[in-house]
Coordinates of C-alpha atoms and ligand atoms in Angstrom, one line a residue:
X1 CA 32.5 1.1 4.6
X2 CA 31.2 2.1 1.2
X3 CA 28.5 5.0 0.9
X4 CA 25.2 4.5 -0.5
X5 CA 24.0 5.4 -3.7
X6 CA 21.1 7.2 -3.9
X7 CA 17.7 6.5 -6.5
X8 CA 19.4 8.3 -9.0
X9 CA 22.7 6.0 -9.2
X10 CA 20.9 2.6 -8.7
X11 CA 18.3 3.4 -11.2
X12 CA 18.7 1.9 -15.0
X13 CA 22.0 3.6 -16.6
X14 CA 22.4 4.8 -20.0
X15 CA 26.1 4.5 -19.0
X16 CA 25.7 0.9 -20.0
X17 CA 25.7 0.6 -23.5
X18 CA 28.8 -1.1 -24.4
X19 CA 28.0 -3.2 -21.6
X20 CA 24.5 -4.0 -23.1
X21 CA 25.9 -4.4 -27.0
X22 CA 28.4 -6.7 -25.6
X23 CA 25.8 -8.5 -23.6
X24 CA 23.6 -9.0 -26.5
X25 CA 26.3 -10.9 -28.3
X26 CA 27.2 -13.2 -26.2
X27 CA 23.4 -14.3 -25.6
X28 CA 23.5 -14.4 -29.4
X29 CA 26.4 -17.1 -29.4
X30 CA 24.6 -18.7 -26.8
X31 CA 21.4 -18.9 -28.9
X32 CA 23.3 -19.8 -31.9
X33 CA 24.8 -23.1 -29.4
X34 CA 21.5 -23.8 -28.3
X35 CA 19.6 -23.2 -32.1
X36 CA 22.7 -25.8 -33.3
X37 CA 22.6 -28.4 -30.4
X38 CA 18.3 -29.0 -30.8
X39 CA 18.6 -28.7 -34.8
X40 CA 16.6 -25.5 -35.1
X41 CA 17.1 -22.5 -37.8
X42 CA 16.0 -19.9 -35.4
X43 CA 14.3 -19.4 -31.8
X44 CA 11.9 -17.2 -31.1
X45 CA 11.8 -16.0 -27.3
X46 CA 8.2 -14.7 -26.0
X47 CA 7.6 -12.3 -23.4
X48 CA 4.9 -13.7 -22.3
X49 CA 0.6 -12.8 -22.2
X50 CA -1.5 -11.0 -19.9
X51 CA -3.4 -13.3 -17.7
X52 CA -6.9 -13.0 -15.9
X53 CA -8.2 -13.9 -13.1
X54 CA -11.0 -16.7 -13.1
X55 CA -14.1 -15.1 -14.7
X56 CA -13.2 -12.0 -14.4
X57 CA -11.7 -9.1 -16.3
X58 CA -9.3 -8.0 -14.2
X59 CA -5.6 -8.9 -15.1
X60 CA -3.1 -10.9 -13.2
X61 CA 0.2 -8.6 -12.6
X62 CA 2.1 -9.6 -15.8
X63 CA 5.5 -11.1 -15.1
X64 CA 8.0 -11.6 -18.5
X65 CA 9.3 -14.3 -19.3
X66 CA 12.9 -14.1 -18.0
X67 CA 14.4 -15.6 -20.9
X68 CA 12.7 -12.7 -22.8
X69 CA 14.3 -10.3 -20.1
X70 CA 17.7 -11.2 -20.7
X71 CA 17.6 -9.9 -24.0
X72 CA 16.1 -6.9 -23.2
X73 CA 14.3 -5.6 -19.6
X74 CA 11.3 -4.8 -21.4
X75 CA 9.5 -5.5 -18.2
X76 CA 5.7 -4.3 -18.8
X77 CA 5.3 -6.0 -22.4
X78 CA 3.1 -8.7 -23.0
X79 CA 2.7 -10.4 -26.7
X80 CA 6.0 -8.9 -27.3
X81 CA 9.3 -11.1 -28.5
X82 CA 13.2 -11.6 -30.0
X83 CA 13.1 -14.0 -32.8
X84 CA 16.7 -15.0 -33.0
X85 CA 17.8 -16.4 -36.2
X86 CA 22.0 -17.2 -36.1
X87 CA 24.2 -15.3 -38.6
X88 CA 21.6 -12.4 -38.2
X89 CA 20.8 -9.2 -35.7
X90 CA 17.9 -10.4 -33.5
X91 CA 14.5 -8.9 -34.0
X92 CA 12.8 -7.0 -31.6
X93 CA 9.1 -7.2 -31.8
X94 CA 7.7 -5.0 -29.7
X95 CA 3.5 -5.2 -29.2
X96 CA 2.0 -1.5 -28.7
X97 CA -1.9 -1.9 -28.9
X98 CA -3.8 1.2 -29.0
X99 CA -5.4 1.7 -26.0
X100 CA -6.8 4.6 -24.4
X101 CA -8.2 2.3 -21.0
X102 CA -4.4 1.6 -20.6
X103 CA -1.1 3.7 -21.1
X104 CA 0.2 1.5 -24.0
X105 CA 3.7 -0.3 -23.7
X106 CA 6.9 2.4 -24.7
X107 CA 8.9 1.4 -26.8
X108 CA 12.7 0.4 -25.9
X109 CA 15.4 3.4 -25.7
X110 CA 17.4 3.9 -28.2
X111 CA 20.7 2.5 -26.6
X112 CA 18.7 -0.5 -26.0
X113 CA 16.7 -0.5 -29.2
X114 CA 20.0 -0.1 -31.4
X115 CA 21.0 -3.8 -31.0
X116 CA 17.7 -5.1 -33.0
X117 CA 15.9 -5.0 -35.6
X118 CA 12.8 -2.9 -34.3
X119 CA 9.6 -3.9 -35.4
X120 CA 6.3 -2.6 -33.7
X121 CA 2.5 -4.9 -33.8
X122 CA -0.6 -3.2 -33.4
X123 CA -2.7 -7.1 -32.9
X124 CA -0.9 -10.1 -30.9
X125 CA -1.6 -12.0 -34.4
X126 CA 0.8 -9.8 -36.3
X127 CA 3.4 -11.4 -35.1
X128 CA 2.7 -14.6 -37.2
X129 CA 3.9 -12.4 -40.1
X130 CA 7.3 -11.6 -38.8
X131 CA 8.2 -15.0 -38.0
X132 CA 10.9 -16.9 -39.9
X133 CA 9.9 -18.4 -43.3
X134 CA 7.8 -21.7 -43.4
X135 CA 10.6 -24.7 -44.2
X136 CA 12.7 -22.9 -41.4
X137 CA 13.1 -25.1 -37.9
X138 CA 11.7 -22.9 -35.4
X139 CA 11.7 -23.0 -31.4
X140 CA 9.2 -20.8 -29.1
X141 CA 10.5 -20.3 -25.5
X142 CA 8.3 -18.9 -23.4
X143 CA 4.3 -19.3 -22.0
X144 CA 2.7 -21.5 -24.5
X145 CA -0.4 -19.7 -24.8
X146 CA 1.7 -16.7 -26.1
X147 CA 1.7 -19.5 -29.4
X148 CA -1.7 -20.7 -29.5
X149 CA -2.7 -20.7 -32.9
X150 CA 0.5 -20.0 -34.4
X151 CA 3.8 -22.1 -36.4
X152 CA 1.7 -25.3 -35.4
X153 CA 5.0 -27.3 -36.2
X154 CA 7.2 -25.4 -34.3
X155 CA 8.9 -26.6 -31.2
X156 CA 7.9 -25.4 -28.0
X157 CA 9.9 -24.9 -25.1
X158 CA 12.5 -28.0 -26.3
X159 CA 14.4 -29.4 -23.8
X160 CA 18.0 -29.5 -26.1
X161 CA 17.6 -25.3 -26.5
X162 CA 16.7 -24.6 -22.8
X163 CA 19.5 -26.5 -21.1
X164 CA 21.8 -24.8 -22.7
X165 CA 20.3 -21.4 -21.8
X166 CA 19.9 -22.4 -18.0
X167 CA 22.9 -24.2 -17.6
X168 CA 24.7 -21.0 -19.3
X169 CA 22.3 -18.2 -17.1
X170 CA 24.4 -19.3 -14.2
X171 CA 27.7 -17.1 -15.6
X172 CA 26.5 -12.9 -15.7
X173 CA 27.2 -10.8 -18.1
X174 CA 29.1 -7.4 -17.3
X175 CA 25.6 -5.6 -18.3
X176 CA 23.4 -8.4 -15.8
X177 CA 26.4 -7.4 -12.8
X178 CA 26.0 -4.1 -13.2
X179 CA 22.1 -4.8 -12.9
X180 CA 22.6 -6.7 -9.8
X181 CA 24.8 -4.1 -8.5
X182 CA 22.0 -1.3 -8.7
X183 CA 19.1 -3.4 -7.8
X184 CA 21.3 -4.3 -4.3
X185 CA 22.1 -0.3 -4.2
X186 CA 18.2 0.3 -4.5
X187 CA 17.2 -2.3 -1.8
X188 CA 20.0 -0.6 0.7
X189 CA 18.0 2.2 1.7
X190 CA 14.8 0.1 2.1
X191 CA 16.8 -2.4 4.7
X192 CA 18.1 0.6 6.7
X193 CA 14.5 2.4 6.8
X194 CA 13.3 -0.7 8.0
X195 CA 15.3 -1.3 10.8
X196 CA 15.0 2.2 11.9
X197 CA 11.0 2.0 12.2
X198 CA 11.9 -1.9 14.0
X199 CA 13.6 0.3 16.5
X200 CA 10.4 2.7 16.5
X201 CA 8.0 -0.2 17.1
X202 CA 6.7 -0.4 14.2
X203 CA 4.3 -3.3 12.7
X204 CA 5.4 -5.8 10.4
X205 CA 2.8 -3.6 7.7
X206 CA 4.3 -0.5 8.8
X207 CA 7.9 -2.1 8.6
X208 CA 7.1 -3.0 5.0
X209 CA 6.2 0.2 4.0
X210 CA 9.1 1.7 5.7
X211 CA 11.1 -0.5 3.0
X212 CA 9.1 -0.1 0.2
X213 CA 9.3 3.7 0.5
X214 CA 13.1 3.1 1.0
X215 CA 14.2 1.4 -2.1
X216 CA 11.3 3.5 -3.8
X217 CA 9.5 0.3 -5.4
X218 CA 5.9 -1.0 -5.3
X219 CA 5.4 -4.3 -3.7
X220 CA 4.5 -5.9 -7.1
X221 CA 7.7 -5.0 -8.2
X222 CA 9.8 -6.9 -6.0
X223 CA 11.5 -9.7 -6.7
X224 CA 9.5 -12.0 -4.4
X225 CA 7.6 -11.6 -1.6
X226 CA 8.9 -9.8 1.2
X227 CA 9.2 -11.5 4.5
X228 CA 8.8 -9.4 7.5
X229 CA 8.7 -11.1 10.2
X230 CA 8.7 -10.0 13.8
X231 CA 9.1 -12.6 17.0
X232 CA 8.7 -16.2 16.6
X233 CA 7.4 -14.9 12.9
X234 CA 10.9 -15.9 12.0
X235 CA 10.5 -19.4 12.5
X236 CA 7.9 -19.2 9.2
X237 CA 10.7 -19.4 6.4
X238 CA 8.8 -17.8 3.4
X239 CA 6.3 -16.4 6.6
X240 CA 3.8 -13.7 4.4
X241 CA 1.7 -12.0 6.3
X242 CA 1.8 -8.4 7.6
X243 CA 0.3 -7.6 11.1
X244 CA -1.0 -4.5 11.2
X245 CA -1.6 -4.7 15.6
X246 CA 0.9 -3.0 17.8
X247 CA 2.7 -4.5 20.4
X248 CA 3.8 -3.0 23.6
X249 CA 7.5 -2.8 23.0
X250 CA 8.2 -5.6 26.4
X251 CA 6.5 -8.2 23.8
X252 CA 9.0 -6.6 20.8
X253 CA 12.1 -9.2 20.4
X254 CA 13.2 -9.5 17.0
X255 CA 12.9 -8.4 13.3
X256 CA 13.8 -11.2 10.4
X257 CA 13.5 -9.3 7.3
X258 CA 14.0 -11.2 3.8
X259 CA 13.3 -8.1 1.0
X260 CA 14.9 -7.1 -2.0
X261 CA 14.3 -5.0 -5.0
X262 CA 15.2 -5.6 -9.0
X263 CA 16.6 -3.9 -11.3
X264 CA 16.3 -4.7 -14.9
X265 CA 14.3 -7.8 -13.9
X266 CA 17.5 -9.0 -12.2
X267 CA 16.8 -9.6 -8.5
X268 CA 18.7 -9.0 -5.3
X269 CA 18.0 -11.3 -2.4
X270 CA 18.6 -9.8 1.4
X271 CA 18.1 -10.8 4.8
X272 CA 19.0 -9.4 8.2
X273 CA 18.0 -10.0 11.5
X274 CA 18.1 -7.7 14.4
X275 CA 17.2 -8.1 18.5
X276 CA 14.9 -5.8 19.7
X277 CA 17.2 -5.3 23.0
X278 CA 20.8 -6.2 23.9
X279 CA 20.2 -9.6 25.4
X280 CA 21.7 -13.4 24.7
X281 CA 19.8 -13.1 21.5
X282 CA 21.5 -9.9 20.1
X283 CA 24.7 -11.8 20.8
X284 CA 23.9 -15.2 18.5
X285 CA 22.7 -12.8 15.6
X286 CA 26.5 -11.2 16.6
X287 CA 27.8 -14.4 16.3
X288 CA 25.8 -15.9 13.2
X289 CA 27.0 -12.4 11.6
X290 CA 30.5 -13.4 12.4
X291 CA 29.9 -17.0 10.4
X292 CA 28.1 -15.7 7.7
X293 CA 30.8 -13.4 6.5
X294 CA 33.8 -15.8 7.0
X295 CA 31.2 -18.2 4.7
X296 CA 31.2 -15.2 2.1
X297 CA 34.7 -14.6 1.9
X298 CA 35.6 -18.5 1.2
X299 CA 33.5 -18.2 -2.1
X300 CA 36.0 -19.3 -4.9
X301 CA 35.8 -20.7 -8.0
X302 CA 36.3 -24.5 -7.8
X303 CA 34.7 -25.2 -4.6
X304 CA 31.6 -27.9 -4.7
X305 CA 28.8 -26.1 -3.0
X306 CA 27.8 -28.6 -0.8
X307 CA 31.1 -28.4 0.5
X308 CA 30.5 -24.8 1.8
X309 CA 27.0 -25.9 3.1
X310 CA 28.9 -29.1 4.9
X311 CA 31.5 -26.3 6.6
X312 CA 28.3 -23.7 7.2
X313 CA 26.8 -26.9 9.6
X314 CA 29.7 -27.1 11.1
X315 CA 29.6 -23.5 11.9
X316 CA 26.0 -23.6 13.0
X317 CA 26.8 -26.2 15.2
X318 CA 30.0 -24.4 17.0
X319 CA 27.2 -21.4 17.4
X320 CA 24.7 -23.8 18.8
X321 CA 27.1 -25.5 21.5
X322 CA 28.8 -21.7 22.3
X323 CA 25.2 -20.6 23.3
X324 CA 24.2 -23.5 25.3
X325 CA 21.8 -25.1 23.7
X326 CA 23.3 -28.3 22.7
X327 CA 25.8 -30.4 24.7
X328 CA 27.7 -31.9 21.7
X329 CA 30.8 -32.1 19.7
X330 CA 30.0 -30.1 16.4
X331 CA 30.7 -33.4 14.3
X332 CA 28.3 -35.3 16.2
X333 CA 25.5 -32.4 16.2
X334 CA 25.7 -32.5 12.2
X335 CA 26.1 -36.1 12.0
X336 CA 23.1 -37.3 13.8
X337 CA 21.0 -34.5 12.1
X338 CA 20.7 -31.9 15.3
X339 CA 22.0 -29.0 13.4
X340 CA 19.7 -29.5 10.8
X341 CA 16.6 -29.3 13.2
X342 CA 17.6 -25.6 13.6
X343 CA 18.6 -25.1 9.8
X344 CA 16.2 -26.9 7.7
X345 CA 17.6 -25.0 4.3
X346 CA 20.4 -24.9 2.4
X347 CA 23.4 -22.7 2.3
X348 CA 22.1 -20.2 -0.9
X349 CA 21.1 -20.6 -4.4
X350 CA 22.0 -19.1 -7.9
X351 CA 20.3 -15.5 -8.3
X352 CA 19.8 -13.3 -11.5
X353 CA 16.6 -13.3 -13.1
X354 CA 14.7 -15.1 -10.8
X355 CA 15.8 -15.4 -7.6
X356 CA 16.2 -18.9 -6.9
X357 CA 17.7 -18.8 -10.4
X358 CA 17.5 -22.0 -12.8
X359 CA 20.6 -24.5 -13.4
X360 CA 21.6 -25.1 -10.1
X361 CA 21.0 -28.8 -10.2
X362 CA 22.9 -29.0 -13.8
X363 CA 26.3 -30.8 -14.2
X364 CA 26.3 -29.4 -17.9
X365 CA 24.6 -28.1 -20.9
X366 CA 22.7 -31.6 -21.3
X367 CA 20.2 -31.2 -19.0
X368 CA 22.1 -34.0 -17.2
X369 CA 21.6 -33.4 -13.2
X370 CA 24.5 -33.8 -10.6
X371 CA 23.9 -35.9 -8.0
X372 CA 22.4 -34.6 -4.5
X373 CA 25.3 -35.6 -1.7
X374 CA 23.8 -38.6 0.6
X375 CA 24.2 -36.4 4.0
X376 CA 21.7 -33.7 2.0
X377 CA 19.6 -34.3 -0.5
X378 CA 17.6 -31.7 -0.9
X379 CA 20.1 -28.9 -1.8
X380 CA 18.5 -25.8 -4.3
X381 CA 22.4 -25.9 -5.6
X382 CA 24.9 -28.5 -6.1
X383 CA 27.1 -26.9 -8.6
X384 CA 30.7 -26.3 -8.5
X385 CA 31.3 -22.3 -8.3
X386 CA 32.9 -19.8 -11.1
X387 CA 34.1 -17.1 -11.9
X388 CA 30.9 -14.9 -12.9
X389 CA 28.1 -16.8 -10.9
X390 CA 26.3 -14.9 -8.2
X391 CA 24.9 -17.1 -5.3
X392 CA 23.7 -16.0 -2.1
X393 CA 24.9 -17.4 1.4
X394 CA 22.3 -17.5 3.8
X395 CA 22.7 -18.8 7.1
X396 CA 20.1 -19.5 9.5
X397 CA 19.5 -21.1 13.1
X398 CA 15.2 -21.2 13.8
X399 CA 13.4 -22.6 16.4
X400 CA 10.6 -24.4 14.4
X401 CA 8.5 -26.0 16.5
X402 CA 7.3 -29.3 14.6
X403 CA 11.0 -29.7 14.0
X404 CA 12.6 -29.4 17.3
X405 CA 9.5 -32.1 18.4
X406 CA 11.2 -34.5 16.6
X407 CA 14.2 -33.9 17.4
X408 CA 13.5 -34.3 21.3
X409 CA 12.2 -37.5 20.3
X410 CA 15.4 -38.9 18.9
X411 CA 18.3 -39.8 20.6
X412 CA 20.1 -36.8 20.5
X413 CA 16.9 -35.1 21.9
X414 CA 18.7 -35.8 25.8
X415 CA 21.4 -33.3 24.3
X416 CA 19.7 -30.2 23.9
X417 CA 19.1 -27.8 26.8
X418 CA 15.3 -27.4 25.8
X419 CA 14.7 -24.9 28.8
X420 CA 16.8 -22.8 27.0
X421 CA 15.5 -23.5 23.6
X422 CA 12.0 -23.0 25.6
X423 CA 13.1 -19.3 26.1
X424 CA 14.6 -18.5 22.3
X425 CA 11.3 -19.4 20.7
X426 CA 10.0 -16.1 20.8
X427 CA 12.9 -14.5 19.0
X428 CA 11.5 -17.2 15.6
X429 CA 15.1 -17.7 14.4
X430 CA 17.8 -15.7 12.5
X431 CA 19.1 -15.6 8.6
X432 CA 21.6 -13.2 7.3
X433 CA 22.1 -13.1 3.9
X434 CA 24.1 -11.9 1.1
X435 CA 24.6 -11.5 -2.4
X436 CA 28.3 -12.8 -3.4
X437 CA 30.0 -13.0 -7.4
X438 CA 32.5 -15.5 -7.5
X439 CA 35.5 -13.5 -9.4
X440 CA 38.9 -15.3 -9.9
X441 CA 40.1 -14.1 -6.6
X442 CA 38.3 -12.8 -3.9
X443 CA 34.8 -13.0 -4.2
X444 CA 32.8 -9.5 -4.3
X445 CA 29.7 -9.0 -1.5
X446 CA 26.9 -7.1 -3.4
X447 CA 25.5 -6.8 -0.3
X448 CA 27.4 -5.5 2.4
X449 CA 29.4 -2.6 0.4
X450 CA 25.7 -0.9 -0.2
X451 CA 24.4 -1.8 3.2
X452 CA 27.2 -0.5 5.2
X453 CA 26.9 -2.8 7.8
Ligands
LIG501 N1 14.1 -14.9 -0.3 C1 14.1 -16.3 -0.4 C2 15.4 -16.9 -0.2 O1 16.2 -16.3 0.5 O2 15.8 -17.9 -0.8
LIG502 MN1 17.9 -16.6 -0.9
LIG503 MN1 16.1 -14.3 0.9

C-alpha cells in the first residue's frame, strides 16, 4: 500500500519545469499539424469570457477554455489567450484589468511564464493589436463571444484544427500525468474523510463537506459535480442533491460517492461505495471490488474498448447470478439485455481536462467517427487503448426502478428473483471507479496507490 501525500505534495510543483518546457513543445508541433492540415498561418486559443447571469450583474463561475488550459493552467483568466503562430515561441497574452472590486488575475510564474512571449492587456480590445498581421490565416478556438468584434475573417473554431487537437488530447503529456497524479493525491484524503463521517452518520451535506475539507478544495472547483449519494440515492447516476435530515442509523445502508478534485485543470474521477453494515450487500460491493480491479489490470495498449466493456458484462453478470438475483447463464443475461438493466453505462471514458474528455468517438485526426458495436451503441468510448491515454473503469450494478420495470416485462423478466431485488433497492446500487494510464506494460492505477484501499 502506498502512503498519501499530503496538501503540500499534491499541490502545483515547481519541480515540473522540464516537464512543462517539454510539454509546451509538443502542443506546439501539435498546433503546427493542426495550423498545416486547415490551411491556417497561426491559431489563436482563447481562454474564454466572464459570463452573467440573466439580467443581472452577478457573474457565472468562469470556466477556461480547456484548450487554453493545456497550454498553460491559468485557471482564473478570462479575456486572456496563446496566439500560436508555427516556427515561433507562442504568445502569452495575459488580461489584468485594474480593478479594485476584484483582486485582478496574477500573472503566470516564472517557470510557467518562461516558455512565452509575455504580454499583459489592460482592455479585452487590446488584444486586437497583438494579433498576427492582416493577410495572415488566422483560427480562434475557444467561446466565440471572446471574438466578437474582432479578425471578422478569421476562422472560428474550424473543424480541420480541432480534430486534430481532440483526437491528439487523448495521449498525456509527462507534465498533464504528473497533474493527474496530484489532483488524484488531493482527492485521496477527501474520499477517506468521507467515508469516516458515512460511518459517523453523517448527511449527504455533511458527507460533502467532510470531502471538501479533505482534498482542501471549494465545491466550484471540482471537476464536476459531486455525487453523494446515500441509500437508493445510488440508483440516481449523476444524483445532485445533498440532504441535510439525519437518519436514524437502522435506515443508514449505503454511501455511493462519485467526487474528485483537479489539479491544473486536469480532473480526477473517483467512485466508491461502502455498506453501512456487514450484510449481503457489503459482500457484492466485495465482490464488484474484486471485478473492478481484475478490469484495471487488463488495460493494455491494443485492446478495443468495447471489448473490455463486453468482458466487464460478463463479469456483472457472474456477480448477478453468484448473489441470486438472476437464474441465468452469464451469456444469456448479457445477450438478452438483463445485465444491462442493472448497468445502464459504459465501462469508463477518456479523462484529462474535462472529465468525460473529448475524442473518444474518433478513429483518427479527421474527425472521422468509429463505429458504435451493434450489441452497444451508446458507448462515451470506442477507441482502441495506448500507451499514454488515461481512462477510467467504472463498474456498476443499480437497481433503477423504471429499468428493472421493463425488464420484468420481457421474457427474461421470469429469471430474476425480484423478492430479492425487492430487498436491494434500498442500498441504490454500486460503482467503483478508478483512474488507469495505459503504459506499454502494465497499466498504472492513479487511484488506488493514493487511496490505499
Ligand atoms: N463522474 C462522472 C463519471 O463517472 O463519469
Ligand atoms: Mn467517470
Ligand atoms: Mn465518476
Amino acid at each position: 500500500m502506498s502512503r498519501t501525500l499530503s496538501a503540500s505534495e499534491a499541490g502545483p510543483a515547481a519541480d515540473a519545469a522540464g516537464d512543462y518546457a517539454a510539454h509546451v513543445a509538443e502542443l506546439g508541433g501539435r498546433y503546427a499539424e493542426a495550423a498545416r492540415t486547415g490551411g491556417f498561418d497561426a491559431i489563436v486559443v482563447g481562454s474564454g469570457i466572464l459570463e452573467y447571469r440573466f439580467q443581472d450583474d452577478q457573474a457565472h463561475r468562469f470556466v477556461a477554455s480547456p484548450h487554453f488550459l493545456q497550454w498553460i493552467p491559468l485557471e482564473e483568466h478570462p479575456g486572456s489567450a496563446v496566439i500560436v503562430e508555427p516556427g515561433r515561441r507562442p504568445v502569452l497574452v495575459v488580461y489584468q484589468p485594474e480593478d479594485y472590486w476584484h483582486q485582478p488575475p496574477a500573472l503566470p510564474p516564472e517557470e510557467l511564464a518562461r516558455e512565452f512571449d509575455l504580454k499583459v492587456i489592460r482592455k479585452p480590445g487590446d488584444i486586437a493589436g497583438l494579433l498576427p498581421a492582416a493577410g495572415k490565416r488566422l483560427a480562434l478556438l475557444g467561446p466565440e463571444a471572446q471574438w466578437t468584434g474582432l479578425a471578422g475573417e478569421a476562422a472560428r473554431n474550424p473543424e480541420t484544427v480541432v480534430n486534430v487537437l481532440h483526437y491528439r488530447r487523448a495521449t498525456k503529456s509527462a507534465w498533464e500525468l504528473a497533474c493527474m497524479r496530484r489532483a488524484a493525491a488531493s482527492a485521496a484524503p477527501g474520499h477517506q474523510a468521507a467515508l469516516r463521517a458515512f460511518r459517523e452518520g453523517a448527511t449527504e451535506y455533511d458527507i460533502l463537506a467532510a470531502f471538501l475539507a479533505g482534498c482542501r478544495q471549494t465545491e466550484p472547483e471540482l471537476p464536476y459535480g459531486a455525487i453523494v449519494a446515500l441509500n437508493g440515492h445510488g440508483a440516481t447516476l449523476h444524483y445532485q442533491h445533498r440532504d441535510r435530515e439525519p437518519q436514524p442509523p437502522r435506515d443508514v445502508h449505503s454511501l455511493l460517492i462519485d467526487a474528485g478534485c483537479a489539479c491544473n485543470g486536469y480532473a480526477c474521477d473517483i467512485t466508491r461505495s461502502y455498506a453501512f453494515r456487514d450484510d449481503d450487500f457489503a459482500g457484492m460491493v466485495a465482490d464488484m471490488d474484486a471485478l473492478q480491479q481484475e478490469l484495471c489490470a487488463a488495460v493494455r495498449p491494443g485492446l478495443a474498448f468495447p471489448d473490455l466493456h463486453r468482458r466487464t458484462h460478463l463479469g456483472l453478470a457472474a456477480l448477478l447470478q453468484r448473489w441470486g438475483l438472476v437464474r441465468m447463464a452469464p451469456e444469456d443475461m448479457v445477450r438478452e439485455g438483463v445485465s444491462a438493466a442493472f448497468f445502464p453505462h459504459g465501462l469508463g471514458h477518456l479523462l484529462g481536462l474535462q472529465v468525460h474528455d473529448v475524442g473518444g468517438h474518433m478513429a483518427d485526426e479527421s474527425g472521422a467517427s468509429l463505429q458504435a458495436p451493434a450489441d452497444f451503441p451508446r458507448l462515451r468510448f470506442l477507441r482502441t487503448l495506448e500507451p499514454g491515454q488515461i481512462v477510467t473503469i467504472e463498474p456498476g450494478v443499480y437497481f433503477i426502478e423504471s429499468l428493472l420495470r421493463g425488464l420484468k416485462a420481457s421474457p427474461a423478466g421470469g429469471h430474476v428473483d425480484w423478492d430479492r431485488v425487492a430487498g436491494l433497492m434500498k442500498y441504490g446500487g454500486i460503482r467503483i471507479e478508478d483512474d488507469v494510464l495505459v503504459t506499454a506494460g502494465e497499466p498504472e492505477n492513479l487511484t488506488r496507490p493514493v487511496l490505499g484501499d
